[in-house]
Amino acid sequence: MSQTISITAIASISPLGNTSDVIWENYLNENHCFTEHNLDNKKTFVAVLDANSEQVIADLRESDNKYKSLDKSVLYAMAASRKAMQHAGWTQNDIFGINIGSSRGATDLFEKHYQEYLETGKAHTLASPTTTLGNISSWVSHDLQSSGPEISHSITCSTALHAVLNGVAWLRSGMADKFLVGGSEAPLTDFTIAQMRALKIYSNSEETYPNRALDLEKKQSTMILGEGAGVCCLEIGKKENALAYIEGIGYATEILEHNISISAEATCFQKSMKMALQNTDLSEVDAIVMHAPGTIKGDLTEYRAIEKVFGETLPLLTTNKWKIGHTFGASGILSMELAIMMMQHNRFIGVPFAEAQLQIKPIKKVLINAVGFGGNAVSVLLSL
């Protein structure tokens, strides 16, 4: 990349917690975060926010009367953004852009408003403004009292990494010096779960680890949904307080055979990874945080794409979806958080049921992958 992009803060709220110490502590144990809840009229594994994070959101909702009518996806983004801004040392005097996306948006609120309409024949006054896609970034902008551009988008499960791409583009164009980017998702609703079950990709596994992400021998898909949000602060140039640097970005799409198709060797991932790595010796990539949602085809095609790009000598491979599930539009930024933590602590976090991988050198460069329905792949290379 022609200009250095610094990540000066990253913050999240998820089943892992909402502070870096707690999140890392949870990554160090081999327990998953799934619990059973009654969704779509049956017992369903999902990953919900931990108790402390639930209280953070409850307090945030009560802090302003206007916030009481907002969807959880908006509140999650607001909570994470407050922390990121604080950690980066940004103030209301700083002019920064905001780009926070979501795959499903205000799912919970939309379903409730629509159910009310079916029952009464009338729509709630705030039904439209509280369920629009732009709802997330605009409320974050309001909460932070920012004065820069604010953008929302939905590019399914690669949404958060597309926000990173967009932030990088704004910074490199000279139109901004700082950008807050990320994704938020609150998809644990009856209808969303039903949609995943209709695709026959939701887990009904009774194994110790019900999501078998990166188990390339599994006989059934085991995707499980999780909720949460993550954002990071991007700044142009090499900053002293940088947690990591964005060294390469890549993106690609592929021709679709049907609505959720991906080619046998994930051509889109091959292209996005090669683009992100075009100025990097492949041997320098120490680890890859894969998209790997726990579906048979999703995991295997990405693995084959990595083999195509890296040949016989693969970096360390991992994913966090066996632990926190698939958070759709937020998943890419949570993967970035894991990548940064592994570099900070110089410790590889593997998948407990996958073949053991030995870390033989410091973790200084990590590639992060994300892809969504529509074959929209993004790869981001981070370095210390």
Coordinates of C-alpha atoms in Angstrom, one line a residue:
M1 CA 0.0 0.0 0.0
S2 CA 1.2 3.5 -0.9
Q3 CA 0.4 5.0 2.5
T4 CA 0.6 3.5 6.0
I5 CA -2.7 3.1 7.7
S6 CA -2.5 2.8 11.5
I7 CA -5.1 1.0 13.7
T8 CA -5.0 3.1 16.8
A9 CA -7.8 1.4 18.7
I10 CA -10.1 -1.6 18.4
A11 CA -13.1 -2.3 20.7
S12 CA -15.9 -4.8 20.7
I13 CA -18.8 -6.2 22.7
S14 CA -19.6 -9.8 22.2
P15 CA -20.0 -13.1 24.0
L16 CA -16.3 -12.8 24.9
G17 CA -16.8 -9.6 26.9
N18 CA -16.2 -6.0 26.2
T19 CA -12.7 -5.3 27.6
S20 CA -9.4 -6.5 26.0
D21 CA -8.3 -8.3 29.2
V22 CA -11.5 -10.3 29.5
I23 CA -11.7 -11.0 25.8
W24 CA -8.1 -12.3 25.7
E25 CA -8.7 -14.4 28.9
N26 CA -11.7 -16.0 27.2
Y27 CA -9.7 -16.7 24.1
L28 CA -7.1 -18.6 26.3
N29 CA -9.6 -21.1 27.5
E30 CA -11.0 -23.9 25.3
N31 CA -14.7 -23.4 26.2
H32 CA -17.2 -22.3 23.7
C33 CA -19.8 -19.5 24.4
F34 CA -22.9 -21.3 23.2
T35 CA -26.0 -21.7 25.3
E36 CA -29.4 -23.2 24.4
H37 CA -32.4 -20.9 24.0
N38 CA -35.9 -21.4 22.6
L39 CA -35.8 -19.8 19.1
D40 CA -37.8 -20.8 16.1
N41 CA -39.9 -22.9 18.4
K42 CA -37.1 -25.3 19.4
K43 CA -34.0 -25.5 21.6
T44 CA -31.3 -23.7 19.7
F45 CA -27.6 -23.0 20.3
V46 CA -26.6 -19.4 20.1
A47 CA -23.9 -17.2 21.5
V48 CA -25.3 -14.3 23.5
L49 CA -23.5 -11.3 25.1
D50 CA -22.0 -12.2 28.5
A51 CA -23.7 -10.8 31.6
N52 CA -21.4 -7.8 32.0
S53 CA -21.9 -6.8 28.4
E54 CA -25.7 -7.2 28.8
Q55 CA -25.6 -4.7 31.7
V56 CA -23.5 -2.3 29.7
I57 CA -26.2 -2.3 27.0
A58 CA -29.0 -2.0 29.5
D59 CA -27.3 1.0 31.1
L60 CA -26.7 2.6 27.7
R61 CA -30.4 2.2 26.8
E62 CA -31.5 3.8 30.0
S63 CA -29.0 6.7 29.7
D64 CA -31.0 8.6 27.1
N65 CA -34.7 8.5 26.5
K66 CA -34.2 8.5 22.8
Y67 CA -32.1 5.3 23.1
K68 CA -35.0 3.3 24.5
S69 CA -36.5 2.8 21.1
L70 CA -33.3 1.7 19.3
D71 CA -32.5 -1.8 18.1
K72 CA -29.8 -3.8 19.9
S73 CA -27.6 -3.7 16.8
V74 CA -27.4 0.1 17.2
L75 CA -26.7 0.0 20.9
Y76 CA -24.0 -2.6 20.4
A77 CA -22.3 -0.4 17.9
M78 CA -22.6 2.6 20.2
A79 CA -21.0 0.8 23.1
A80 CA -18.1 -0.4 21.1
S81 CA -17.6 2.9 19.4
R82 CA -17.4 4.8 22.7
K83 CA -14.6 2.6 23.9
A84 CA -12.7 2.7 20.6
M85 CA -12.8 6.5 20.5
Q86 CA -11.6 6.7 24.1
H87 CA -8.8 4.2 23.5
A88 CA -7.6 6.1 20.4
G89 CA -7.6 9.4 22.3
W90 CA -10.1 11.0 19.9
T91 CA -12.2 13.9 21.1
Q92 CA -15.2 15.7 19.8
N93 CA -12.8 18.2 18.3
D94 CA -11.4 15.6 16.0
I95 CA -13.1 15.3 12.6
F96 CA -13.5 11.6 11.7
G97 CA -15.7 9.6 9.4
I98 CA -17.9 6.7 10.6
N99 CA -18.7 3.6 8.5
I100 CA -20.4 0.8 10.5
G101 CA -22.4 -1.8 8.6
S102 CA -24.6 -4.7 9.3
S103 CA -25.8 -7.8 7.4
R104 CA -29.3 -8.0 8.9
G105 CA -29.7 -4.6 10.5
A106 CA -32.4 -4.0 13.1
T107 CA -33.7 -7.5 12.8
D108 CA -35.3 -7.8 16.3
L109 CA -37.0 -4.5 16.1
F110 CA -38.2 -5.0 12.5
E111 CA -39.8 -8.4 13.5
K112 CA -41.5 -6.9 16.5
H113 CA -42.9 -3.9 14.5
Y114 CA -44.1 -6.2 11.7
Q115 CA -45.8 -8.5 14.2
E116 CA -47.5 -5.5 15.8
Y117 CA -48.7 -4.5 12.3
L118 CA -50.1 -7.9 11.6
E119 CA -52.0 -7.9 14.9
T120 CA -53.3 -4.4 14.9
G121 CA -53.2 -3.3 11.3
K122 CA -51.2 -0.2 12.3
A123 CA -47.5 0.5 12.1
H124 CA -45.7 2.0 15.1
T125 CA -44.7 5.7 14.6
L126 CA -41.0 4.9 14.9
A127 CA -41.1 1.7 12.9
S128 CA -39.4 3.2 9.8
P129 CA -36.7 5.4 11.3
T130 CA -35.5 2.8 13.8
T131 CA -35.2 0.0 11.2
T132 CA -33.4 1.7 8.3
L133 CA -29.9 0.5 7.5
G134 CA -28.4 4.0 8.1
N135 CA -29.7 3.8 11.6
I136 CA -26.5 2.4 13.0
S137 CA -23.9 4.9 11.8
S138 CA -26.2 7.9 12.3
W139 CA -26.9 7.1 15.9
V140 CA -23.2 6.4 16.6
S141 CA -22.4 9.7 15.0
H142 CA -25.0 11.4 17.3
D143 CA -23.7 9.6 20.4
L144 CA -20.1 10.6 19.7
Q145 CA -21.0 14.1 18.5
S146 CA -18.8 13.6 15.5
S147 CA -18.8 16.0 12.5
G148 CA -17.3 13.9 9.7
P149 CA -19.1 11.8 7.1
E150 CA -21.2 8.8 8.2
I151 CA -21.9 5.9 6.0
S152 CA -23.8 2.6 6.3
H153 CA -23.8 -0.5 4.1
S154 CA -24.6 -4.1 4.0
I155 CA -22.5 -6.6 2.2
T156 CA -23.7 -9.7 4.0
C157 CA -21.0 -11.4 6.1
S158 CA -18.0 -9.4 4.7
T159 CA -19.7 -6.1 5.8
A160 CA -17.2 -5.1 8.5
L161 CA -14.1 -5.7 6.4
H162 CA -15.7 -3.8 3.5
A163 CA -16.0 -0.9 6.1
V164 CA -12.3 -1.3 6.6
L165 CA -11.7 -1.1 2.9
N166 CA -13.9 2.0 2.6
G167 CA -12.1 3.7 5.5
V168 CA -8.7 3.0 3.9
A169 CA -10.0 4.5 0.6
W170 CA -11.1 7.7 2.3
L171 CA -7.8 8.0 4.2
R172 CA -5.7 7.4 1.1
S173 CA -7.8 9.8 -1.0
G174 CA -6.9 12.6 1.4
M175 CA -10.6 13.3 2.1
A176 CA -10.2 12.3 5.8
D177 CA -7.4 11.7 8.4
K178 CA -9.4 9.5 10.7
F179 CA -12.1 6.9 10.2
L180 CA -14.1 4.7 12.6
V181 CA -15.1 1.5 10.9
G182 CA -16.7 -1.8 11.8
G183 CA -19.9 -3.9 11.9
S184 CA -22.7 -4.7 14.3
E185 CA -25.2 -7.6 14.4
A186 CA -28.0 -8.7 16.7
P187 CA -29.4 -11.7 14.7
L188 CA -30.7 -13.9 17.5
T189 CA -34.3 -13.8 16.5
D190 CA -36.9 -16.5 15.6
F191 CA -37.1 -15.5 11.9
T192 CA -33.4 -15.2 11.4
I193 CA -32.7 -18.6 12.9
A194 CA -35.6 -20.0 10.8
Q195 CA -33.9 -18.6 7.7
M196 CA -30.6 -20.3 8.5
R197 CA -32.4 -23.6 9.2
A198 CA -34.2 -23.3 5.8
L199 CA -30.7 -23.2 4.2
K200 CA -29.9 -26.4 6.1
I201 CA -26.7 -25.0 7.5
Y202 CA -27.6 -24.5 11.2
S203 CA -26.1 -26.8 13.7
N204 CA -28.1 -29.5 15.4
S205 CA -24.9 -31.2 16.7
E206 CA -24.8 -32.6 20.2
E207 CA -21.0 -32.8 20.3
T208 CA -18.9 -31.1 22.9
Y209 CA -18.2 -28.4 20.3
P210 CA -21.5 -27.9 18.4
N211 CA -19.9 -25.5 15.9
R212 CA -17.2 -27.6 14.0
A213 CA -15.6 -24.7 12.2
L214 CA -12.3 -25.8 10.6
D215 CA -13.3 -29.5 11.0
L216 CA -12.8 -30.4 7.4
E217 CA -14.1 -34.0 8.0
K218 CA -17.5 -33.1 9.3
K219 CA -20.5 -34.7 7.7
Q220 CA -23.1 -31.9 8.3
S221 CA -23.0 -28.1 8.5
T222 CA -22.7 -26.7 12.0
M223 CA -23.1 -23.0 11.8
I224 CA -24.3 -21.2 14.9
L225 CA -25.2 -17.5 15.2
G226 CA -23.7 -15.1 17.7
E227 CA -24.3 -11.4 18.4
G228 CA -22.0 -8.4 18.9
A229 CA -20.2 -5.5 17.4
G230 CA -16.7 -4.4 16.8
V231 CA -15.1 -1.2 15.5
C232 CA -11.6 0.1 15.0
C233 CA -10.0 3.5 14.6
L234 CA -8.0 4.1 11.5
E235 CA -5.6 6.9 11.0
I236 CA -3.4 7.9 8.0
G237 CA 0.3 7.6 8.6
K238 CA 2.4 5.6 11.1
K239 CA 1.2 6.6 14.6
E240 CA 3.1 6.0 17.8
N241 CA 0.1 4.6 19.5
A242 CA -0.8 2.2 16.7
L243 CA -1.8 -1.3 17.7
A244 CA -1.1 -2.6 14.2
Y245 CA -0.8 -1.5 10.6
I246 CA -2.9 -2.4 7.6
E247 CA -0.3 -3.6 5.2
G248 CA -2.5 -5.0 2.4
I249 CA -6.1 -5.1 1.3
G250 CA -7.8 -7.3 -1.2
Y251 CA -11.3 -7.8 -2.5
A252 CA -13.1 -9.9 -5.1
T253 CA -16.4 -11.3 -6.2
E254 CA -17.2 -14.3 -8.3
I255 CA -20.0 -15.3 -10.7
L256 CA -22.9 -16.9 -8.8
E257 CA -24.6 -20.1 -9.7
H258 CA -27.3 -19.5 -7.1
N259 CA -27.9 -17.1 -4.2
I260 CA -25.5 -18.5 -1.7
S261 CA -23.0 -20.2 -4.0
I262 CA -19.2 -20.3 -3.8
S263 CA -16.9 -22.1 -6.1
A264 CA -15.2 -25.3 -5.1
E265 CA -11.9 -23.6 -4.6
A266 CA -13.3 -20.2 -3.6
T267 CA -12.0 -18.2 -6.6
C268 CA -13.1 -15.0 -4.8
F269 CA -10.8 -15.8 -1.8
Q270 CA -7.9 -16.6 -4.1
K271 CA -8.2 -13.3 -5.8
S272 CA -8.7 -11.3 -2.6
M273 CA -5.8 -12.9 -0.8
K274 CA -3.4 -12.5 -3.8
M275 CA -4.4 -8.8 -4.0
A276 CA -3.8 -8.3 -0.2
L277 CA -0.4 -10.1 -0.5
Q278 CA 0.9 -8.7 -3.7
N279 CA 3.7 -6.8 -2.0
T280 CA 4.4 -9.5 0.6
D281 CA 6.6 -12.6 0.6
L282 CA 4.1 -15.5 1.4
S283 CA 6.6 -16.9 4.0
E284 CA 6.1 -13.7 6.1
V285 CA 2.5 -14.5 6.7
D286 CA 2.4 -16.1 10.2
A287 CA -1.3 -16.8 10.6
I288 CA -4.6 -16.6 8.9
V289 CA -7.9 -15.9 10.7
M290 CA -10.3 -17.7 8.4
H291 CA -13.9 -16.9 7.7
A292 CA -14.7 -20.6 8.3
P293 CA -18.4 -20.4 9.5
G294 CA -18.7 -24.1 10.3
T295 CA -20.5 -25.1 7.1
I296 CA -19.2 -28.0 5.1
K297 CA -18.7 -26.1 1.9
G298 CA -17.7 -22.8 3.4
D299 CA -14.9 -24.2 5.4
L300 CA -13.5 -26.5 2.8
T301 CA -13.6 -24.1 -0.1
E302 CA -11.7 -21.5 1.8
Y303 CA -9.1 -24.0 2.9
R304 CA -8.6 -25.1 -0.7
A305 CA -8.3 -21.4 -1.7
I306 CA -5.5 -21.0 0.9
E307 CA -3.8 -24.1 -0.4
K308 CA -3.9 -22.7 -3.9
V309 CA -2.4 -19.4 -2.8
F310 CA 0.2 -20.7 -0.3
G311 CA 1.0 -24.1 -1.7
E312 CA 2.3 -26.8 0.6
T313 CA 3.6 -24.4 3.3
L314 CA 0.6 -23.0 5.0
P315 CA 0.5 -20.4 7.7
L316 CA -1.1 -21.2 11.1
L317 CA -4.9 -21.4 10.5
T318 CA -7.6 -20.5 12.9
T319 CA -11.1 -19.1 13.3
N320 CA -13.2 -17.9 16.3
K321 CA -16.6 -19.1 15.0
W322 CA -16.2 -22.5 16.9
K323 CA -16.3 -20.3 20.1
I324 CA -18.6 -17.3 19.4
G325 CA -20.5 -18.4 16.4
H326 CA -21.1 -16.4 13.2
T327 CA -21.9 -12.7 13.9
F328 CA -22.6 -12.0 10.2
G329 CA -21.7 -8.4 9.5
A330 CA -19.6 -8.0 12.6
S331 CA -17.6 -11.2 12.1
G332 CA -14.7 -9.7 10.1
I333 CA -13.9 -7.0 12.7
L334 CA -14.0 -9.6 15.5
S335 CA -11.6 -11.7 13.5
M336 CA -9.3 -8.6 13.2
E337 CA -9.5 -8.2 17.0
L338 CA -8.3 -11.8 17.4
A339 CA -5.5 -11.2 14.9
I340 CA -4.3 -8.1 16.7
M341 CA -4.4 -9.9 20.1
M342 CA -2.4 -12.8 18.8
M343 CA 0.3 -10.4 17.5
Q344 CA 0.3 -8.4 20.8
H345 CA 0.7 -11.4 23.0
N346 CA 2.7 -13.4 20.4
R347 CA 0.5 -16.4 21.0
F348 CA -1.5 -18.4 18.5
I349 CA -5.1 -19.3 19.4
G350 CA -6.0 -22.4 17.6
V351 CA -9.2 -24.5 17.3
P352 CA -9.2 -27.1 20.1
F353 CA -10.6 -30.0 18.1
A354 CA -8.5 -29.3 14.9
E355 CA -5.2 -30.8 14.2
A356 CA -2.6 -29.2 16.4
Q357 CA -0.4 -26.5 14.8
L358 CA 2.9 -25.5 16.3
Q359 CA 3.9 -21.9 16.5
I360 CA 7.6 -21.8 15.6
K361 CA 8.2 -18.1 15.1
P362 CA 6.8 -14.8 16.4
I363 CA 3.4 -13.7 15.0
K364 CA 4.0 -10.4 13.2
K365 CA 1.8 -10.6 10.2
V366 CA -1.8 -12.0 10.1
L367 CA -4.2 -12.3 7.2
I368 CA -7.9 -12.0 7.9
N369 CA -10.6 -13.3 5.5
A370 CA -14.3 -12.7 5.3
V371 CA -16.9 -13.6 2.6
G372 CA -20.6 -13.3 2.4
F373 CA -23.6 -14.5 0.4
G374 CA -23.0 -13.2 -3.1
G375 CA -19.3 -14.2 -3.2
N376 CA -18.0 -10.9 -1.8
A377 CA -14.6 -11.8 -0.4
V378 CA -12.3 -9.4 1.5
S379 CA -8.8 -10.1 2.8
V380 CA -6.9 -7.7 5.1
L381 CA -3.2 -8.1 6.0
L382 CA -2.2 -6.7 9.4
S383 CA 1.3 -6.3 10.7
L384 CA 2.9 -5.1 14.0

